[in-house]
mmCIF file of C-alpha atoms in Angstrom:
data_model
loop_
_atom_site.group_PDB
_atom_site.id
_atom_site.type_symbol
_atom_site.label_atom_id
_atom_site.label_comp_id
_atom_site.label_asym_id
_atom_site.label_seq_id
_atom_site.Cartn_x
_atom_site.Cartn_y
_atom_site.Cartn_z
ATOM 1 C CA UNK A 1 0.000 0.000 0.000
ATOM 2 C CA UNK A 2 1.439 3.299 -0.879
ATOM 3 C CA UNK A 3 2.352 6.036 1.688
ATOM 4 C CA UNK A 4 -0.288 9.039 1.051
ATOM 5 C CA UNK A 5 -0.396 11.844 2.518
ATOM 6 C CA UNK A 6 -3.154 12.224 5.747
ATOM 7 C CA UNK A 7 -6.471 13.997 4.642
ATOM 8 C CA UNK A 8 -6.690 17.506 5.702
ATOM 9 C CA UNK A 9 -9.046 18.721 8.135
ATOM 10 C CA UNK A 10 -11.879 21.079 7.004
ATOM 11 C CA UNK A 11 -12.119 24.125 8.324
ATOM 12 C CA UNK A 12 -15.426 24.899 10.116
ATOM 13 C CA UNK A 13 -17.299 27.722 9.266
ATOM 14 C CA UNK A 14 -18.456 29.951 12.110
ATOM 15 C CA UNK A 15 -22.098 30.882 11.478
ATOM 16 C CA UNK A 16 -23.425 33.157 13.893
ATOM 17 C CA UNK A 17 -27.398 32.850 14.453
ATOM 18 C CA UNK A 18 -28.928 35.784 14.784
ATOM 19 C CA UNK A 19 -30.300 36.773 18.022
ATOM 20 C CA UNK A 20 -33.616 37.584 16.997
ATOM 21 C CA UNK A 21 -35.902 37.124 14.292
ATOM 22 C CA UNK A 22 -38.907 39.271 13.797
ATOM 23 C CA UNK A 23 -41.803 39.259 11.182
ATOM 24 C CA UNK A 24 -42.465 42.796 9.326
ATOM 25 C CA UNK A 25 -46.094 43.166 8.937
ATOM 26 C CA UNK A 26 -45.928 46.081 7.017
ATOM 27 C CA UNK A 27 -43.131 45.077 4.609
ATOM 28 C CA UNK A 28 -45.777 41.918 3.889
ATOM 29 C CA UNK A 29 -48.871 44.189 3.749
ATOM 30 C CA UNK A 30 -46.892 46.830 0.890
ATOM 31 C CA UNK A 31 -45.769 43.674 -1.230
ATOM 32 C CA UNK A 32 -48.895 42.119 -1.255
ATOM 33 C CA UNK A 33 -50.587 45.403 -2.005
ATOM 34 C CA UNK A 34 -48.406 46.882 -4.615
ATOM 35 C CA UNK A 35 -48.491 44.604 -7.372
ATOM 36 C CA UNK A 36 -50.208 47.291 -9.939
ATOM 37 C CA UNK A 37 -48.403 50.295 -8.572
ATOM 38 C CA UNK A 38 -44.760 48.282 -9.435
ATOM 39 C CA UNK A 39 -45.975 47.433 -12.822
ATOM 40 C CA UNK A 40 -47.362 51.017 -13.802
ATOM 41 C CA UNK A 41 -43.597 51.760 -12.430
ATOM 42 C CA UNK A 42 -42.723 49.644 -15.003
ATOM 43 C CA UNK A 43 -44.591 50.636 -17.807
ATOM 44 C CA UNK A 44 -43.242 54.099 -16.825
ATOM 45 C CA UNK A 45 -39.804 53.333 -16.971
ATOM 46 C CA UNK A 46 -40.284 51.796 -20.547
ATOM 47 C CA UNK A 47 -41.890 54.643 -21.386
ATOM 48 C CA UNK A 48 -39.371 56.691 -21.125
ATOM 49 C CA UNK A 49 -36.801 54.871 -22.010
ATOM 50 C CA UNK A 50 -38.599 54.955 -25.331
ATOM 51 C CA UNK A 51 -38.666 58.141 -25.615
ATOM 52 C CA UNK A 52 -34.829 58.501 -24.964
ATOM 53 C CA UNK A 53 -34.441 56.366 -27.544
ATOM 54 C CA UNK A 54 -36.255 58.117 -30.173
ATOM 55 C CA UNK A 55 -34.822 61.103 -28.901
ATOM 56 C CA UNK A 56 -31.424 59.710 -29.921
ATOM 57 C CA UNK A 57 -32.668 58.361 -32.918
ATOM 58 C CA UNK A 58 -33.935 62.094 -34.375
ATOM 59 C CA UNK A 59 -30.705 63.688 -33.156
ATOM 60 C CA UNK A 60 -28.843 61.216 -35.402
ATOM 61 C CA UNK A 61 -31.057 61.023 -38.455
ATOM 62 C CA UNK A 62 -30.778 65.210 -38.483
ATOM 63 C CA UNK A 63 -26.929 65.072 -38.057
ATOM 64 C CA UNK A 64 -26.594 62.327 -40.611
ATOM 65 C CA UNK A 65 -29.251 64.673 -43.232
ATOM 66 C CA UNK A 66 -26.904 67.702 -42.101
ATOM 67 C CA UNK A 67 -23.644 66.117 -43.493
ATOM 68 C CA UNK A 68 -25.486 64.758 -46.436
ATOM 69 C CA UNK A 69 -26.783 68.342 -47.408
ATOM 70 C CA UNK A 70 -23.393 69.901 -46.851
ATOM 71 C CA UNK A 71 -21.857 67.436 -49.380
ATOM 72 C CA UNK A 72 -24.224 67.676 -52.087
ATOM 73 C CA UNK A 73 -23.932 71.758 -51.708
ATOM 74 C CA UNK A 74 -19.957 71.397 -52.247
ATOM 75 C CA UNK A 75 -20.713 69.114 -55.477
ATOM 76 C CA UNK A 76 -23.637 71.806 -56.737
ATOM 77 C CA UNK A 77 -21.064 74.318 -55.972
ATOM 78 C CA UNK A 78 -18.467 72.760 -57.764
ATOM 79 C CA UNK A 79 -20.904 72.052 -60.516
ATOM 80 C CA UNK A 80 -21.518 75.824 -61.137
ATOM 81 C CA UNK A 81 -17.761 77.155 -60.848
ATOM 82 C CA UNK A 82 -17.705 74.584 -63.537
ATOM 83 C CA UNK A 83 -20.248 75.523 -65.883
ATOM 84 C CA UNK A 84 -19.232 79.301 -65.196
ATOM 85 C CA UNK A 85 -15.468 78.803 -66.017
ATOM 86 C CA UNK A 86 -17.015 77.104 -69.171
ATOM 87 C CA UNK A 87 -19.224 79.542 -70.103
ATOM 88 C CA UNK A 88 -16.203 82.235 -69.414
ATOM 89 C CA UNK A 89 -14.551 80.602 -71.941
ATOM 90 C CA UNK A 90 -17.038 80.271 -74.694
ATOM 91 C CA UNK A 91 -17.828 83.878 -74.041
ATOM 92 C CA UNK A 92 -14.459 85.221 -75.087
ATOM 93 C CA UNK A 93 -14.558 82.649 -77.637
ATOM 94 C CA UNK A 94 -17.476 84.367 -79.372
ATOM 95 C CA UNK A 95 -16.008 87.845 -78.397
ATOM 96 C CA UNK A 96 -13.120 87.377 -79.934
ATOM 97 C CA UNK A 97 -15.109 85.837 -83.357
ATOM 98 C CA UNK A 98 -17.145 89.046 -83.271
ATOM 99 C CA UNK A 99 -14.473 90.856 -82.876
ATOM 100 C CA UNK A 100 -12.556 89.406 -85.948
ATOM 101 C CA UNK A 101 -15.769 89.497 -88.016
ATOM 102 C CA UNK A 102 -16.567 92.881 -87.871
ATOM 103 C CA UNK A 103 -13.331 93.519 -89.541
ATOM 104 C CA UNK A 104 -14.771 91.547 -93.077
ATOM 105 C CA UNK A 105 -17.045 93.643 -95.147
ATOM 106 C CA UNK A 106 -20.537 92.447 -94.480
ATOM 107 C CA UNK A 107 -23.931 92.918 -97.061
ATOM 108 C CA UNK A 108 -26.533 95.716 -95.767
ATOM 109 C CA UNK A 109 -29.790 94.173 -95.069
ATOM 110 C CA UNK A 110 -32.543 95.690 -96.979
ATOM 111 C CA UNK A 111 -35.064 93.624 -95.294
ATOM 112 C CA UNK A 112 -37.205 90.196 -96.769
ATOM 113 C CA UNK A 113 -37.965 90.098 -100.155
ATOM 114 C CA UNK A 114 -41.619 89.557 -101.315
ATOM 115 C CA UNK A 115 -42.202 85.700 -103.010
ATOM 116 C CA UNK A 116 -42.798 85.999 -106.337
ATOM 117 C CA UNK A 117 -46.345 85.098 -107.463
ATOM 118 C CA UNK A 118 -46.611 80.976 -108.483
ATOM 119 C CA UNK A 119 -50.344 81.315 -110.366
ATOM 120 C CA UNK A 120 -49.205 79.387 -112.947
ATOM 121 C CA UNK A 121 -51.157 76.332 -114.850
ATOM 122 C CA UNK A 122 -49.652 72.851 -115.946
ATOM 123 C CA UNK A 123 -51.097 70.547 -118.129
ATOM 124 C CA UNK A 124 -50.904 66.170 -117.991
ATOM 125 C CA UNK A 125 -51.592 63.980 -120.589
ATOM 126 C CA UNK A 126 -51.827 60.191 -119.833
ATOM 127 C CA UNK A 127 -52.857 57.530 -122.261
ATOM 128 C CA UNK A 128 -56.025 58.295 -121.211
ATOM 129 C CA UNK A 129 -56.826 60.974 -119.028
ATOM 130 C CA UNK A 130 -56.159 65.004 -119.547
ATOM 131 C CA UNK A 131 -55.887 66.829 -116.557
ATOM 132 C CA UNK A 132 -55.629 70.637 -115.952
ATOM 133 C CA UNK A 133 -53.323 71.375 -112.761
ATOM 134 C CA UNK A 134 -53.883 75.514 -111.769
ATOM 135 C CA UNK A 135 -51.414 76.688 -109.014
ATOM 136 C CA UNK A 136 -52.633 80.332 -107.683
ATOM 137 C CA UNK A 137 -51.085 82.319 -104.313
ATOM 138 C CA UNK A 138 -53.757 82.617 -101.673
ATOM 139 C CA UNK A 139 -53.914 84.331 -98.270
ATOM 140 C CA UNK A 140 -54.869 82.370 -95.069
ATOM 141 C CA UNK A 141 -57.093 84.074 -92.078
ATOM 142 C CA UNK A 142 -59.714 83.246 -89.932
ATOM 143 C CA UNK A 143 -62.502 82.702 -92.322
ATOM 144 C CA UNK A 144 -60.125 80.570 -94.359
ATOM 145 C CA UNK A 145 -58.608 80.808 -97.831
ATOM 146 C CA UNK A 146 -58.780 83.638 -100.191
ATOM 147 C CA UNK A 147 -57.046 84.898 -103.328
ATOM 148 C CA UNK A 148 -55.107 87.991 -102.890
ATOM 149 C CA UNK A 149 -57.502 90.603 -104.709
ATOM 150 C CA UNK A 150 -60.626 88.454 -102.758
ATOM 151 C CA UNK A 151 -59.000 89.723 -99.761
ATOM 152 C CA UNK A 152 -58.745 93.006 -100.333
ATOM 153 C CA UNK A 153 -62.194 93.208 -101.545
ATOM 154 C CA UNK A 154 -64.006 91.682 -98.401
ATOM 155 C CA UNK A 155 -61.437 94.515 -96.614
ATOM 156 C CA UNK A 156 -63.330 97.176 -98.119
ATOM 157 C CA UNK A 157 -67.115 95.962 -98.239
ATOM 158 C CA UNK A 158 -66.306 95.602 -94.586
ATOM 159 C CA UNK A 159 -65.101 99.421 -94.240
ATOM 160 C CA UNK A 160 -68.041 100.858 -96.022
ATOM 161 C CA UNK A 161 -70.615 98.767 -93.663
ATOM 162 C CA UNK A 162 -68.720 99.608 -90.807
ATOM 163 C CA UNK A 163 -68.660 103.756 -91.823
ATOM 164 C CA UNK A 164 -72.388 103.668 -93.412
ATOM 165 C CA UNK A 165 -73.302 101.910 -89.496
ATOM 166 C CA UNK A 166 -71.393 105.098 -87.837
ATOM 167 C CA UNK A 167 -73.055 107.163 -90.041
ATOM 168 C CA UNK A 168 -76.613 105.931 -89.143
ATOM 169 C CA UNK A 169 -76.001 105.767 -85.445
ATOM 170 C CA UNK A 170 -75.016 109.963 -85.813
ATOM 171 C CA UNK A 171 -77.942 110.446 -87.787
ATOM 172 C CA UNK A 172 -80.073 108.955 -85.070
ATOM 173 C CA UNK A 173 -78.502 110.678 -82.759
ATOM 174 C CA UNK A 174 -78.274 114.283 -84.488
ATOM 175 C CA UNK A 175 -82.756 113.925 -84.291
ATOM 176 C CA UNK A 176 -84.356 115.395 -81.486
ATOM 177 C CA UNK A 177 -87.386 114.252 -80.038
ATOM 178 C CA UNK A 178 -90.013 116.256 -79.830
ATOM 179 C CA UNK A 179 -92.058 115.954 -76.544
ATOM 180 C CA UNK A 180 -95.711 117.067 -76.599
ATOM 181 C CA UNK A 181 -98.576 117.085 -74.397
ATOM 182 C CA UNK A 182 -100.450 114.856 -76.631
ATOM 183 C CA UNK A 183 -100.566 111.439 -75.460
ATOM 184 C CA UNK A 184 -98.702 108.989 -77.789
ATOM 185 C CA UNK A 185 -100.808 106.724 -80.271
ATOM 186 C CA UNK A 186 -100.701 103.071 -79.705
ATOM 187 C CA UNK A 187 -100.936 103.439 -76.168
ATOM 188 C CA UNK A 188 -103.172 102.994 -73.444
ATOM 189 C CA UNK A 189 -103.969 105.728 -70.318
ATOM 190 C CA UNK A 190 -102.907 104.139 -67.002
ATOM 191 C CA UNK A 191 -106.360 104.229 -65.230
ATOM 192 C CA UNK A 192 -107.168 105.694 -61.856
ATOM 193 C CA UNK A 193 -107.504 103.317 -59.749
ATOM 194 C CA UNK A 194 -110.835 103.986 -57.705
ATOM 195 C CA UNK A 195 -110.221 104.559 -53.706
ATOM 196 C CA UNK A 196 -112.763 102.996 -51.623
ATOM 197 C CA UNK A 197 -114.730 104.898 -49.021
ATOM 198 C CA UNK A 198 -116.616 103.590 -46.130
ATOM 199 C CA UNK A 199 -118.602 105.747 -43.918
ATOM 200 C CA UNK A 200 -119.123 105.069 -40.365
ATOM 201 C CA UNK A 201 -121.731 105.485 -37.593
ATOM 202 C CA UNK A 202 -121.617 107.437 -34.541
ATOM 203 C CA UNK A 203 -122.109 103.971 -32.934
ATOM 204 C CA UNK A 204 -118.759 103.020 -34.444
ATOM 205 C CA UNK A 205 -116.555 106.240 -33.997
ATOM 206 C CA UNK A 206 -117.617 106.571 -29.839
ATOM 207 C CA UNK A 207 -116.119 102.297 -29.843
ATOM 208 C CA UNK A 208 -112.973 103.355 -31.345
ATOM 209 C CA UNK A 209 -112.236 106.268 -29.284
ATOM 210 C CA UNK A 210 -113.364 104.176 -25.859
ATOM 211 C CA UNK A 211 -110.910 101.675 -27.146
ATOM 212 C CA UNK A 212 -108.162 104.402 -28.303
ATOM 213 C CA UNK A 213 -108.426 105.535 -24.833
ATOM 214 C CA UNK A 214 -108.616 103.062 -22.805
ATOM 215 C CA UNK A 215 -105.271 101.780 -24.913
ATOM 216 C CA UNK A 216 -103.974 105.385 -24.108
ATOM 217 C CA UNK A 217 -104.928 104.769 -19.992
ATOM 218 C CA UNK A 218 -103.228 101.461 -20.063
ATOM 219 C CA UNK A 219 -100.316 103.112 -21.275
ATOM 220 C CA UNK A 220 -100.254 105.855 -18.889
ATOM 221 C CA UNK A 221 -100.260 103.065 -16.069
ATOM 222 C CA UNK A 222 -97.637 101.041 -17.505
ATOM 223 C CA UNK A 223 -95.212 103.995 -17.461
ATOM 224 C CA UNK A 224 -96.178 104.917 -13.874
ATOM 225 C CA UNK A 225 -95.275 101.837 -12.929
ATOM 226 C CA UNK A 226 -92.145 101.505 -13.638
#
């Protein structure tokens, strides 16, 4: 049997027991009795931890939309120092073409020349057909096509009606009326319409002033009254 070494001794704990032990009524009672107020503690809590955290969550979306904004401003920036260095350039391209052109003798303009008038007429001969083509210049407006000398016709028919209208309207206008005491023909009198009339008795006048006064006396007492 091999030599091993002795077990070694366990050390013993030292407990100490406490002295007394007492029974909290009132620690029992709260737990018992507090069962909704921890959990609407609860709910609080999560509630605003919640809102914390979208809190954080807004702060960092803005700062992230921030820094986006700033870089697409420096590339629209650079865009337009760009196109304006470009543009620079063109310019003093076309300056400097002007510039050179004026130098070369150039026509005088005298304006747009009027078309020359294409009435003309063609004629076509098949094997067996014969047909008469006329081409003739025509003016476009609002009524539709006309020939040239059309035109100028309806121009003037519409002058004269609109001068011989003026002309009637002063006419009209250049006649006085004469107003006399004669009643017009073709009309009738207004009639007169008839008033009616109604006599009353004595019997009737001495009611309505008993009643006018006693209204009056009633009146009278009111005011006093008050």
């Amino acid at each position: 049997m091999r030599n091993s070494a002795p077990p070694s001794k366990k050390r013993k704990i030292a407990v100490t027991a406490p002295e007394k032990i007492e029974f909290d009524f009132s620690a029992r009672e709260e737990y018992l009795t507090g069962f909704h107020k921890r959990k609407l503690a609860r709910i609080k809590h999560a509630q605003e931890e919640n809102a914390k955290r979208e809190k954080e969550e807004k702060l960092r979306f803005r700062r992230e939309l921030r820094e986006q904004r700033k870089v697409d401003l420096e590339k629209h920036v650079e865009e337009v120092n760009r196109l304006v260095k470009q543009a620079n350039g063109d310019l003093d391209d076309i300056i400097a073409g002007e510039t050179s052109g004026d130098d070369d003798d150039e026509e005088e303009f005298t304006g747009f020349q009027e078309p020359e008038p294409i009435n003309q007429e063609d004629e076509y001969v098949d094997e067996d057909k014969y047909t008469t083509v006329t081409i003739e210049s025509v003016g476009i407006s609002k009524a539709g096509f006309s020939r040239p000398g059309e035109e100028d016709e309806e121009a003037a028919a519409k002058r004269k009606a609109e001068e011989e209208r003026k002309k009637a309207e002063e006419e009209a206008a250049s006649k006085k009326k004469v107003w006399t005491k004669a009643w017009p023909k073709n009309s009738e009198r207004p009639k007169k319409k008839k008033k009616k009339f109604r006599y009353e008795t004595k019997t009737e006048r001495k009611a309505e002033r008993m009643k006018q006064g006693l209204k009056k006396r009633k009146q009278k007492e009111a005011r006093t009254a008050k």
